[in-house]
Amino acid sequence: MSSTATRPDTSYLLRKLHSFTGILPVGAFLAEHFWSNSAALVSSEKYNTVSQELQTIPFRLIVEWGTIFLPMLFHGGYGIYIWLRGKSNVSAYPWVGNWLYTTQRYTGLIAFAYIGWHLYTERWLTHGRSTYANVAADIRNPWYLTFFVIGVLASSFHLGAGIWNFLCKWGLAATVKAQQAAGRLGALVGVAFSLVGILIIISFRYDWHPFSVYLPNK
Amino acid sequence: MAETKQVIVKVKRQAGPKEAARWEEFSLKWRPSMNVIICLRDIAENPVTHDGKKTTPITYDSNCLEEICGSCAMLINGKARMACSALVDQLEQPIRIEPMSKFPLVRDLAVDRQFMFESLKRVKAWIPIDGTYNLGEGPRVSPEVQEKGYPLSNCITCGNCLEVCPQVNEHNQFVGAAIISQVRLFNMHPTGAMNKSERIAAIIGPGGIQECANAQNCVHACPKGIPLTESIAEVNRDAWKQALLSWLVG
Ligand code: HEM
Ligand code: SF4
Ligand code: FES
């Protein structure tokens, strides 16, 4: 390294990009996805309207690939590469941060497998025109149901722990106190996403629409 | 009762980096305030194993015996710590003693920490005060900076923070928490700050701060209680700003 060089190493840029894509767009998409799917909690009609709205956005393929598939493939692929270059030692040093480090890796992998399968069943097989009925039918299969639950919990945990990681790793939460606050924020996000995700699954499984009270009386 | 009290110690021995490792068990006479270095000295005085076999004294590093030289770090009951401050009375027996695993082995418990010293050189962990002529007085260090810097200056380069870090391993050349903390220390000093961008450039080079994955083991393992996670976060903030600027404006 020359003493005047100020440019970062490629591995630095890739690591920062990996970290950033975890929040934007991948984390943001997860939030959007939970938000639009919670339309099921209102009614199946509302769900179908919301999904059709999303399924008919202009430049759909470009938007999907540019902001969802490619960033996720990069984050997931590079995430596995990062995993392979680390050496977990949580049995020797069972501190909380070390547990999160290890769990971050397994939940990422589970989320990756789940999202791949989820895309295949709910996007590919339905030609991108999945409806309430499609999802409800799938979720009646106990194996599908189990995988949905695991996928939701793994993704929510991964995002929650990831927010904590992100805030620490960009120096946005630097002091011990700020990092504790970041940890509480991450925990809150993880719990909130898990709850909402499970509620949505229950909604599909039992045709349960608690927010239908918002609808005008028929 | 106290006279018959024994201390059972198991030491992982290895004659050299390429030799096979083996364990030897010793039973030593308990003494008050006994620590692991005293155990190793007692073995050196009478190198006979638990079952009466004559052996050689154990090779290990130590010097100050007061947690200040940093040379006696080893794995004690599986955990990285300083042998001179590891009190026998607080350890589960048999006490298992092994060399650190993240540094090249020299012999028995002695390892080579040269990697850390090379890394310190790479990040210019010093303040240049010499010139070909008298440079005069430097700027004053504010009490605030002194107060923040002092704990960081306590680093004894023991390597515990590297030993416990999941990101320090044979797959990458991560410099580890201690080095990043030193970057913070020298960048926060008003004279040291004159070379800030060079230190940041080095720490965003290969094996730099990007390899940190925030497991935060370092801060638990540091015998000097250095706020390593805070140092890493601070340097991380300076690092991405400098990287972004160099990328945008060259
Ligand atoms: C639901 C989709 C996903 C979301 C929302 C997500 C989000 C995040 C976030 C916010 C971070 C923190 C960034 C940081 O560490 O600085 C992160 C880190 C990480 N993610 Fe993901 N991620 C997802 C999928 C994946 C997948 C599929 C993998 C592949 C195994 C993965 C592996 C990782 C790893 C290893 C880290 C830690 C990186 C490090 O410690 O430096 N993630 N993720
Ligand atoms: S930062 Fe702490 S653990 Fe790391 S080398 Fe320095 S004194 Fe040892
Ligand atoms: S002998 Fe110096 S730190 Fe233990």
PDB file of N, CA, C and O in Angstrom, chain A residues 1 3 5-9 11-12 15-16 84-89 92-95 97-98 101 105 164-165 168-176 179, chain B residues 78-80 124 164 166-167 169-172 198 201 204-206 210-217 220 229-230 233-234 236-237 239-240 242-243 246 250:
ATOM      1  N   MET A   1       0.852  -1.206   0.000  1.00  0.00           N
ATOM      2  CA  MET A   1       0.000   0.000   0.000  1.00  0.00           C
ATOM      3  C   MET A   1       0.879   1.244   0.000  1.00  0.00           C
ATOM      4  O   MET A   1       1.731   1.413   0.862  1.00  0.00           O
ATOM      5  N   SER A   3       1.846   5.102   0.544  1.00  0.00           N
ATOM      6  CA  SER A   3       1.474   5.883   1.715  1.00  0.00           C
ATOM      7  C   SER A   3       0.496   7.003   1.370  1.00  0.00           C
ATOM      8  O   SER A   3      -0.124   7.569   2.241  1.00  0.00           O
ATOM      9  N   ALA A   5      -2.008   6.618  -1.024  1.00  0.00           N
ATOM     10  CA  ALA A   5      -3.284   6.113  -1.533  1.00  0.00           C
ATOM     11  C   ALA A   5      -4.383   6.347  -0.518  1.00  0.00           C
ATOM     12  O   ALA A   5      -4.205   6.126   0.670  1.00  0.00           O
ATOM     13  N   THR A   6      -5.518   6.839  -0.971  1.00  0.00           N
ATOM     14  CA  THR A   6      -6.621   7.023  -0.043  1.00  0.00           C
ATOM     15  C   THR A   6      -7.814   6.182  -0.472  1.00  0.00           C
ATOM     16  O   THR A   6      -8.842   6.189   0.170  1.00  0.00           O
ATOM     17  N   ARG A   7      -7.668   5.460  -1.580  1.00  0.00           N
ATOM     18  CA  ARG A   7      -8.803   4.685  -2.091  1.00  0.00           C
ATOM     19  C   ARG A   7      -8.969   3.366  -1.349  1.00  0.00           C
ATOM     20  O   ARG A   7      -7.998   2.727  -0.989  1.00  0.00           O
ATOM     21  N   PRO A   8     -10.218   2.976  -1.134  1.00  0.00           N
ATOM     22  CA  PRO A   8     -10.469   1.717  -0.425  1.00  0.00           C
ATOM     23  C   PRO A   8     -10.214   0.491  -1.286  1.00  0.00           C
ATOM     24  O   PRO A   8     -10.251   0.560  -2.513  1.00  0.00           O
ATOM     25  N   ASP A   9      -9.965  -0.613  -0.635  1.00  0.00           N
ATOM     26  CA  ASP A   9      -9.830  -1.906  -1.281  1.00  0.00           C
ATOM     27  C   ASP A   9     -11.197  -2.349  -1.831  1.00  0.00           C
ATOM     28  O   ASP A   9     -12.226  -1.977  -1.291  1.00  0.00           O
ATOM     29  N   SER A  11     -12.587  -5.157  -1.555  1.00  0.00           N
ATOM     30  CA  SER A  11     -13.308  -5.911  -0.529  1.00  0.00           C
ATOM     31  C   SER A  11     -14.027  -4.954   0.418  1.00  0.00           C
ATOM     32  O   SER A  11     -15.088  -5.275   0.947  1.00  0.00           O
ATOM     33  N   TYR A  12     -13.470  -3.777   0.598  1.00  0.00           N
ATOM     34  CA  TYR A  12     -14.143  -2.782   1.440  1.00  0.00           C
ATOM     35  C   TYR A  12     -15.450  -2.351   0.789  1.00  0.00           C
ATOM     36  O   TYR A  12     -16.505  -2.339   1.426  1.00  0.00           O
ATOM     37  N   ARG A  15     -18.056  -5.144   0.867  1.00  0.00           N
ATOM     38  CA  ARG A  15     -18.619  -5.352   2.202  1.00  0.00           C
ATOM     39  C   ARG A  15     -19.602  -4.267   2.567  1.00  0.00           C
ATOM     40  O   ARG A  15     -20.657  -4.523   3.151  1.00  0.00           O
ATOM     41  N   LYS A  16     -19.253  -3.033   2.190  1.00  0.00           N
ATOM     42  CA  LYS A  16     -20.155  -1.926   2.494  1.00  0.00           C
ATOM     43  C   LYS A  16     -21.424  -2.051   1.669  1.00  0.00           C
ATOM     44  O   LYS A  16     -22.525  -1.798   2.158  1.00  0.00           O
ATOM     45  N   LEU A  84     -18.469 -18.010   4.859  1.00  0.00           N
ATOM     46  CA  LEU A  84     -17.413 -19.011   4.694  1.00  0.00           C
ATOM     47  C   LEU A  84     -16.053 -18.487   5.152  1.00  0.00           C
ATOM     48  O   LEU A  84     -15.178 -19.264   5.517  1.00  0.00           O
ATOM     49  N   ARG A  85     -15.882 -17.173   5.137  1.00  0.00           N
ATOM     50  CA  ARG A  85     -14.604 -16.607   5.556  1.00  0.00           C
ATOM     51  C   ARG A  85     -14.549 -16.325   7.057  1.00  0.00           C
ATOM     52  O   ARG A  85     -13.521 -15.886   7.571  1.00  0.00           O
ATOM     53  N   GLY A  86     -15.649 -16.562   7.766  1.00  0.00           N
ATOM     54  CA  GLY A  86     -15.631 -16.410   9.219  1.00  0.00           C
ATOM     55  C   GLY A  86     -15.542 -17.777   9.865  1.00  0.00           C
ATOM     56  O   GLY A  86     -15.687 -18.801   9.199  1.00  0.00           O
ATOM     57  N   LYS A  87     -15.264 -17.792  11.158  1.00  0.00           N
ATOM     58  CA  LYS A  87     -15.138 -19.070  11.855  1.00  0.00           C
ATOM     59  C   LYS A  87     -15.830 -18.931  13.199  1.00  0.00           C
ATOM     60  O   LYS A  87     -15.261 -18.428  14.163  1.00  0.00           O
ATOM     61  N   SER A  88     -17.083 -19.362  13.226  1.00  0.00           N
ATOM     62  CA  SER A  88     -17.911 -19.173  14.408  1.00  0.00           C
ATOM     63  C   SER A  88     -17.301 -19.873  15.629  1.00  0.00           C
ATOM     64  O   SER A  88     -16.774 -20.974  15.517  1.00  0.00           O
ATOM     65  N   ASN A  89     -17.351 -19.236  16.786  1.00  0.00           N
ATOM     66  CA  ASN A  89     -16.785 -19.843  17.992  1.00  0.00           C
ATOM     67  C   ASN A  89     -17.708 -19.639  19.192  1.00  0.00           C
ATOM     68  O   ASN A  89     -17.257 -19.422  20.311  1.00  0.00           O
ATOM     69  N   ALA A  92     -17.293 -21.682  22.494  1.00  0.00           N
ATOM     70  CA  ALA A  92     -16.222 -21.276  23.410  1.00  0.00           C
ATOM     71  C   ALA A  92     -16.529 -19.927  24.060  1.00  0.00           C
ATOM     72  O   ALA A  92     -16.185 -19.701  25.219  1.00  0.00           O
ATOM     73  N   TYR A  93     -17.161 -19.029  23.298  1.00  0.00           N
ATOM     74  CA  TYR A  93     -17.418 -17.684  23.805  1.00  0.00           C
ATOM     75  C   TYR A  93     -18.896 -17.333  23.627  1.00  0.00           C
ATOM     76  O   TYR A  93     -19.275 -16.621  22.696  1.00  0.00           O
ATOM     77  N   PRO A  94     -19.773 -17.854  24.517  1.00  0.00           N
ATOM     78  CA  PRO A  94     -21.224 -17.692  24.301  1.00  0.00           C
ATOM     79  C   PRO A  94     -21.760 -16.333  24.750  1.00  0.00           C
ATOM     80  O   PRO A  94     -22.653 -16.252  25.580  1.00  0.00           O
ATOM     81  N   TRP A  95     -21.208 -15.252  24.204  1.00  0.00           N
ATOM     82  CA  TRP A  95     -21.724 -13.919  24.506  1.00  0.00           C
ATOM     83  C   TRP A  95     -22.850 -13.584  23.531  1.00  0.00           C
ATOM     84  O   TRP A  95     -22.909 -14.137  22.423  1.00  0.00           O
ATOM     85  N   GLY A  97     -23.568 -11.011  21.555  1.00  0.00           N
ATOM     86  CA  GLY A  97     -23.179 -10.560  20.220  1.00  0.00           C
ATOM     87  C   GLY A  97     -22.691 -11.708  19.353  1.00  0.00           C
ATOM     88  O   GLY A  97     -22.952 -11.755  18.149  1.00  0.00           O
ATOM     89  N   ASN A  98     -22.003 -12.655  19.986  1.00  0.00           N
ATOM     90  CA  ASN A  98     -21.480 -13.806  19.256  1.00  0.00           C
ATOM     91  C   ASN A  98     -22.613 -14.724  18.801  1.00  0.00           C
ATOM     92  O   ASN A  98     -22.578 -15.293  17.717  1.00  0.00           O
ATOM     93  N   TYR A 101     -24.132 -13.094  15.876  1.00  0.00           N
ATOM     94  CA  TYR A 101     -23.251 -13.292  14.720  1.00  0.00           C
ATOM     95  C   TYR A 101     -23.567 -14.620  14.044  1.00  0.00           C
ATOM     96  O   TYR A 101     -23.756 -14.699  12.830  1.00  0.00           O
ATOM     97  N   ARG A 105     -26.076 -15.637  10.354  1.00  0.00           N
ATOM     98  CA  ARG A 105     -25.699 -16.467   9.216  1.00  0.00           C
ATOM     99  C   ARG A 105     -26.755 -17.539   8.914  1.00  0.00           C
ATOM    100  O   ARG A 105     -27.193 -17.683   7.783  1.00  0.00           O
ATOM    101  N   TRP A 164     -29.375  -3.679  13.855  1.00  0.00           N
ATOM    102  CA  TRP A 164     -28.403  -3.431  14.924  1.00  0.00           C
ATOM    103  C   TRP A 164     -26.971  -3.429  14.352  1.00  0.00           C
ATOM    104  O   TRP A 164     -26.183  -2.509  14.589  1.00  0.00           O
ATOM    105  N   ASN A 165     -26.682  -4.459  13.548  1.00  0.00           N
ATOM    106  CA  ASN A 165     -25.376  -4.567  12.915  1.00  0.00           C
ATOM    107  C   ASN A 165     -25.057  -3.346  12.067  1.00  0.00           C
ATOM    108  O   ASN A 165     -23.972  -2.790  12.138  1.00  0.00           O
ATOM    109  N   CYS A 168     -24.269  -0.194  14.035  1.00  0.00           N
ATOM    110  CA  CYS A 168     -22.933  -0.249  14.638  1.00  0.00           C
ATOM    111  C   CYS A 168     -21.865  -0.133  13.560  1.00  0.00           C
ATOM    112  O   CYS A 168     -20.892   0.606  13.703  1.00  0.00           O
ATOM    113  N   LYS A 169     -22.054  -0.858  12.460  1.00  0.00           N
ATOM    114  CA  LYS A 169     -20.981  -0.986  11.480  1.00  0.00           C
ATOM    115  C   LYS A 169     -20.787   0.234  10.593  1.00  0.00           C
ATOM    116  O   LYS A 169     -19.792   0.331   9.884  1.00  0.00           O
ATOM    117  N   TRP A 170     -21.715   1.154  10.606  1.00  0.00           N
ATOM    118  CA  TRP A 170     -21.510   2.408   9.884  1.00  0.00           C
ATOM    119  C   TRP A 170     -21.187   3.529  10.874  1.00  0.00           C
ATOM    120  O   TRP A 170     -21.140   4.705  10.489  1.00  0.00           O
ATOM    121  N   GLY A 171     -20.999   3.166  12.135  1.00  0.00           N
ATOM    122  CA  GLY A 171     -20.642   4.179  13.126  1.00  0.00           C
ATOM    123  C   GLY A 171     -21.799   5.101  13.462  1.00  0.00           C
ATOM    124  O   GLY A 171     -21.598   6.179  14.026  1.00  0.00           O
ATOM    125  N   LEU A 172     -23.035   4.713  13.108  1.00  0.00           N
ATOM    126  CA  LEU A 172     -24.191   5.563  13.409  1.00  0.00           C
ATOM    127  C   LEU A 172     -24.564   5.402  14.876  1.00  0.00           C
ATOM    128  O   LEU A 172     -25.095   6.314  15.495  1.00  0.00           O
ATOM    129  N   ALA A 173     -24.296   4.229  15.441  1.00  0.00           N
ATOM    130  CA  ALA A 173     -24.425   4.014  16.878  1.00  0.00           C
ATOM    131  C   ALA A 173     -23.024   3.658  17.369  1.00  0.00           C
ATOM    132  O   ALA A 173     -22.567   2.539  17.150  1.00  0.00           O
ATOM    133  N   ALA A 174     -22.346   4.616  17.985  1.00  0.00           N
ATOM    134  CA  ALA A 174     -20.936   4.389  18.314  1.00  0.00           C
ATOM    135  C   ALA A 174     -20.699   4.101  19.792  1.00  0.00           C
ATOM    136  O   ALA A 174     -19.983   3.171  20.137  1.00  0.00           O
ATOM    137  N   THR A 175     -21.320   4.868  20.674  1.00  0.00           N
ATOM    138  CA  THR A 175     -21.063   4.646  22.092  1.00  0.00           C
ATOM    139  C   THR A 175     -21.809   3.395  22.568  1.00  0.00           C
ATOM    140  O   THR A 175     -22.720   2.923  21.899  1.00  0.00           O
ATOM    141  N   VAL A 176     -21.399   2.897  23.727  1.00  0.00           N
ATOM    142  CA  VAL A 176     -22.032   1.699  24.280  1.00  0.00           C
ATOM    143  C   VAL A 176     -23.540   1.929  24.426  1.00  0.00           C
ATOM    144  O   VAL A 176     -24.360   1.082  24.082  1.00  0.00           O
ATOM    145  N   GLN A 179     -25.266   1.919  21.117  1.00  0.00           N
ATOM    146  CA  GLN A 179     -25.356   0.570  20.556  1.00  0.00           C
ATOM    147  C   GLN A 179     -26.413  -0.254  21.274  1.00  0.00           C
ATOM    148  O   GLN A 179     -27.059  -1.114  20.678  1.00  0.00           O
TER     149      GLN A 179
ATOM    150  N   GLY B  78      -9.931 -23.109  27.858  1.00  0.00           N
ATOM    151  CA  GLY B  78     -10.579 -22.814  26.585  1.00  0.00           C
ATOM    152  C   GLY B  78     -10.807 -21.356  26.282  1.00  0.00           C
ATOM    153  O   GLY B  78     -11.328 -21.019  25.232  1.00  0.00           O
ATOM    154  N   LYS B  79     -10.425 -20.454  27.210  1.00  0.00           N
ATOM    155  CA  LYS B  79     -10.677 -19.038  26.988  1.00  0.00           C
ATOM    156  C   LYS B  79      -9.375 -18.248  26.919  1.00  0.00           C
ATOM    157  O   LYS B  79      -8.454 -18.490  27.704  1.00  0.00           O
ATOM    158  N   ALA B  80      -9.348 -17.285  26.007  1.00  0.00           N
ATOM    159  CA  ALA B  80      -8.160 -16.457  25.865  1.00  0.00           C
ATOM    160  C   ALA B  80      -8.068 -15.491  27.030  1.00  0.00           C
ATOM    161  O   ALA B  80      -9.008 -14.753  27.305  1.00  0.00           O
ATOM    162  N   LYS B 124       0.386   2.875  10.538  1.00  0.00           N
ATOM    163  CA  LYS B 124       1.184   3.987  11.091  1.00  0.00           C
ATOM    164  C   LYS B 124       0.688   4.361  12.485  1.00  0.00           C
ATOM    165  O   LYS B 124       0.251   5.496  12.726  1.00  0.00           O
ATOM    166  N   VAL B 164     -10.245 -14.217  20.080  1.00  0.00           N
ATOM    167  CA  VAL B 164     -11.667 -14.525  20.261  1.00  0.00           C
ATOM    168  C   VAL B 164     -12.528 -14.091  19.072  1.00  0.00           C
ATOM    169  O   VAL B 164     -13.720 -14.367  19.041  1.00  0.00           O
ATOM    170  N   PRO B 166     -14.269 -14.182  15.604  1.00  0.00           N
ATOM    171  CA  PRO B 166     -14.563 -15.192  14.581  1.00  0.00           C
ATOM    172  C   PRO B 166     -14.068 -14.796  13.200  1.00  0.00           C
ATOM    173  O   PRO B 166     -13.909 -15.641  12.326  1.00  0.00           O
ATOM    174  N   GLN B 167     -13.823 -13.501  13.004  1.00  0.00           N
ATOM    175  CA  GLN B 167     -13.380 -13.021  11.694  1.00  0.00           C
ATOM    176  C   GLN B 167     -11.861 -13.087  11.531  1.00  0.00           C
ATOM    177  O   GLN B 167     -11.351 -12.876  10.437  1.00  0.00           O
ATOM    178  N   ASN B 169      -9.016 -15.416  11.175  1.00  0.00           N
ATOM    179  CA  ASN B 169      -8.748 -16.834  10.942  1.00  0.00           C
ATOM    180  C   ASN B 169      -7.914 -16.984   9.676  1.00  0.00           C
ATOM    181  O   ASN B 169      -7.559 -15.978   9.047  1.00  0.00           O
ATOM    182  N   GLU B 170      -7.658 -18.230   9.291  1.00  0.00           N
ATOM    183  CA  GLU B 170      -6.745 -18.438   8.171  1.00  0.00           C
ATOM    184  C   GLU B 170      -7.338 -18.026   6.817  1.00  0.00           C
ATOM    185  O   GLU B 170      -6.629 -17.932   5.834  1.00  0.00           O
ATOM    186  N   HIS B 171      -8.671 -17.757   6.768  1.00  0.00           N
ATOM    187  CA  HIS B 171      -9.274 -17.400   5.485  1.00  0.00           C
ATOM    188  C   HIS B 171      -9.110 -15.932   5.129  1.00  0.00           C
ATOM    189  O   HIS B 171      -9.359 -15.533   4.008  1.00  0.00           O
ATOM    190  N   ASN B 172      -8.836 -15.092   6.105  1.00  0.00           N
ATOM    191  CA  ASN B 172      -8.634 -13.680   5.755  1.00  0.00           C
ATOM    192  C   ASN B 172      -7.567 -13.074   6.655  1.00  0.00           C
ATOM    193  O   ASN B 172      -7.140 -13.685   7.624  1.00  0.00           O
ATOM    194  N   GLU B 198      -4.130   8.805   5.834  1.00  0.00           N
ATOM    195  CA  GLU B 198      -3.268   7.654   5.513  1.00  0.00           C
ATOM    196  C   GLU B 198      -3.643   6.449   6.368  1.00  0.00           C
ATOM    197  O   GLU B 198      -3.650   5.315   5.894  1.00  0.00           O
ATOM    198  N   ALA B 201      -6.844   5.113   5.093  1.00  0.00           N
ATOM    199  CA  ALA B 201      -6.613   4.400   3.830  1.00  0.00           C
ATOM    200  C   ALA B 201      -6.088   2.994   4.103  1.00  0.00           C
ATOM    201  O   ALA B 201      -6.488   2.029   3.459  1.00  0.00           O
ATOM    202  N   ILE B 204      -8.848   0.653   5.402  1.00  0.00           N
ATOM    203  CA  ILE B 204      -9.848   0.181   4.436  1.00  0.00           C
ATOM    204  C   ILE B 204      -9.163  -0.580   3.300  1.00  0.00           C
ATOM    205  O   ILE B 204      -9.736  -0.815   2.250  1.00  0.00           O
ATOM    206  N   GLY B 205      -7.934  -0.996   3.557  1.00  0.00           N
ATOM    207  CA  GLY B 205      -7.215  -1.849   2.612  1.00  0.00           C
ATOM    208  C   GLY B 205      -7.524  -3.310   2.896  1.00  0.00           C
ATOM    209  O   GLY B 205      -8.390  -3.617   3.713  1.00  0.00           O
ATOM    210  N   PRO B 206      -6.803  -4.228   2.253  1.00  0.00           N
ATOM    211  CA  PRO B 206      -7.041  -5.655   2.476  1.00  0.00           C
ATOM    212  C   PRO B 206      -6.926  -6.014   3.955  1.00  0.00           C
ATOM    213  O   PRO B 206      -6.029  -5.531   4.650  1.00  0.00           O
ATOM    214  N   GLN B 210     -13.370  -3.538   7.215  1.00  0.00           N
ATOM    215  CA  GLN B 210     -14.547  -4.158   6.592  1.00  0.00           C
ATOM    216  C   GLN B 210     -14.743  -5.591   7.039  1.00  0.00           C
ATOM    217  O   GLN B 210     -15.849  -6.126   6.973  1.00  0.00           O
ATOM    218  N   GLU B 211     -13.680  -6.250   7.493  1.00  0.00           N
ATOM    219  CA  GLU B 211     -13.800  -7.646   7.901  1.00  0.00           C
ATOM    220  C   GLU B 211     -14.510  -7.789   9.245  1.00  0.00           C
ATOM    221  O   GLU B 211     -14.939  -8.872   9.618  1.00  0.00           O
ATOM    222  N   CYS B 212     -14.642  -6.691   9.978  1.00  0.00           N
ATOM    223  CA  CYS B 212     -15.346  -6.768  11.265  1.00  0.00           C
ATOM    224  C   CYS B 212     -16.814  -7.045  11.008  1.00  0.00           C
ATOM    225  O   CYS B 212     -17.443  -6.388  10.203  1.00  0.00           O
ATOM    226  N   ALA B 213     -17.374  -8.037  11.710  1.00  0.00           N
ATOM    227  CA  ALA B 213     -18.778  -8.396  11.520  1.00  0.00           C
ATOM    228  C   ALA B 213     -19.572  -8.163  12.796  1.00  0.00           C
ATOM    229  O   ALA B 213     -20.669  -8.677  12.958  1.00  0.00           O
ATOM    230  N   ASN B 214     -19.008  -7.393  13.708  1.00  0.00           N
ATOM    231  CA  ASN B 214     -19.751  -6.923  14.872  1.00  0.00           C
ATOM    232  C   ASN B 214     -20.176  -8.032  15.838  1.00  0.00           C
ATOM    233  O   ASN B 214     -21.207  -7.926  16.482  1.00  0.00           O
ATOM    234  N   ALA B 215     -19.394  -9.097  15.951  1.00  0.00           N
ATOM    235  CA  ALA B 215     -19.707 -10.128  16.944  1.00  0.00           C
ATOM    236  C   ALA B 215     -19.431  -9.590  18.345  1.00  0.00           C
ATOM    237  O   ALA B 215     -19.977 -10.078  19.330  1.00  0.00           O
ATOM    238  N   GLN B 216     -18.555  -8.599  18.431  1.00  0.00           N
ATOM    239  CA  GLN B 216     -18.253  -7.885  19.682  1.00  0.00           C
ATOM    240  C   GLN B 216     -17.611  -8.748  20.761  1.00  0.00           C
ATOM    241  O   GLN B 216     -17.656  -8.406  21.943  1.00  0.00           O
ATOM    242  N   ASN B 217     -16.987  -9.850  20.373  1.00  0.00           N
ATOM    243  CA  ASN B 217     -16.272 -10.667  21.359  1.00  0.00           C
ATOM    244  C   ASN B 217     -15.070  -9.922  21.936  1.00  0.00           C
ATOM    245  O   ASN B 217     -14.717 -10.093  23.105  1.00  0.00           O
ATOM    246  N   HIS B 220     -15.289  -8.046  25.237  1.00  0.00           N
ATOM    247  CA  HIS B 220     -15.412  -8.897  26.428  1.00  0.00           C
ATOM    248  C   HIS B 220     -14.063  -9.496  26.813  1.00  0.00           C
ATOM    249  O   HIS B 220     -13.812  -9.780  27.977  1.00  0.00           O
ATOM    250  N   THR B 229     -15.462  -1.782  20.826  1.00  0.00           N
ATOM    251  CA  THR B 229     -16.590  -1.678  19.893  1.00  0.00           C
ATOM    252  C   THR B 229     -16.866  -0.213  19.560  1.00  0.00           C
ATOM    253  O   THR B 229     -17.271   0.113  18.454  1.00  0.00           O
ATOM    254  N   GLU B 230     -16.615   0.653  20.531  1.00  0.00           N
ATOM    255  CA  GLU B 230     -16.783   2.073  20.273  1.00  0.00           C
ATOM    256  C   GLU B 230     -15.707   2.552  19.294  1.00  0.00           C
ATOM    257  O   GLU B 230     -15.996   3.302  18.360  1.00  0.00           O
ATOM    258  N   ALA B 233     -16.597   1.425  15.794  1.00  0.00           N
ATOM    259  CA  ALA B 233     -17.689   2.223  15.226  1.00  0.00           C
ATOM    260  C   ALA B 233     -17.182   3.596  14.793  1.00  0.00           C
ATOM    261  O   ALA B 233     -17.501   4.079  13.699  1.00  0.00           O
ATOM    262  N   GLU B 234     -16.359   4.226  15.638  1.00  0.00           N
ATOM    263  CA  GLU B 234     -15.828   5.557  15.311  1.00  0.00           C
ATOM    264  C   GLU B 234     -14.986   5.512  14.039  1.00  0.00           C
ATOM    265  O   GLU B 234     -15.120   6.360  13.162  1.00  0.00           O
ATOM    266  N   ASN B 236     -15.073   3.232  11.758  1.00  0.00           N
ATOM    267  CA  ASN B 236     -15.970   2.891  10.652  1.00  0.00           C
ATOM    268  C   ASN B 236     -16.610   4.134  10.062  1.00  0.00           C
ATOM    269  O   ASN B 236     -16.747   4.248   8.849  1.00  0.00           O
ATOM    270  N   ARG B 237     -17.010   5.045  10.921  1.00  0.00           N
ATOM    271  CA  ARG B 237     -17.670   6.257  10.436  1.00  0.00           C
ATOM    272  C   ARG B 237     -16.693   7.091   9.601  1.00  0.00           C
ATOM    273  O   ARG B 237     -17.026   7.542   8.508  1.00  0.00           O
ATOM    274  N   ALA B 239     -14.170   5.969   8.109  1.00  0.00           N
ATOM    275  CA  ALA B 239     -13.754   5.175   6.946  1.00  0.00           C
ATOM    276  C   ALA B 239     -14.733   5.330   5.786  1.00  0.00           C
ATOM    277  O   ALA B 239     -14.319   5.592   4.659  1.00  0.00           O
ATOM    278  N   TRP B 240     -16.027   5.172   6.052  1.00  0.00           N
ATOM    279  CA  TRP B 240     -16.944   5.243   4.898  1.00  0.00           C
ATOM    280  C   TRP B 240     -17.033   6.650   4.352  1.00  0.00           C
ATOM    281  O   TRP B 240     -17.219   6.845   3.157  1.00  0.00           O
ATOM    282  N   GLN B 242     -14.503   8.778   4.172  1.00  0.00           N
ATOM    283  CA  GLN B 242     -13.320   8.948   3.317  1.00  0.00           C
ATOM    284  C   GLN B 242     -13.464   8.128   2.035  1.00  0.00           C
ATOM    285  O   GLN B 242     -13.121   8.592   0.943  1.00  0.00           O
ATOM    286  N   ALA B 243     -14.003   6.902   2.158  1.00  0.00           N
ATOM    287  CA  ALA B 243     -14.167   6.050   0.979  1.00  0.00           C
ATOM    288  C   ALA B 243     -15.138   6.698   0.002  1.00  0.00           C
ATOM    289  O   ALA B 243     -14.890   6.745  -1.206  1.00  0.00           O
ATOM    290  N   SER B 246     -13.465   9.736  -1.687  1.00  0.00           N
ATOM    291  CA  SER B 246     -12.429   9.383  -2.650  1.00  0.00           C
ATOM    292  C   SER B 246     -13.073   8.799  -3.903  1.00  0.00           C
ATOM    293  O   SER B 246     -12.548   8.899  -5.002  1.00  0.00           O
ATOM    294  N   GLY B 250     -12.365  11.574  -6.240  1.00  0.00           N
ATOM    295  CA  GLY B 250     -11.052  11.064  -6.600  1.00  0.00           C
ATOM    296  C   GLY B 250      -9.970  11.350  -5.605  1.00  0.00           C
ATOM    297  O   GLY B 250     -10.140  12.059  -4.644  1.00  0.00           O
TER     298      GLY B 250
END
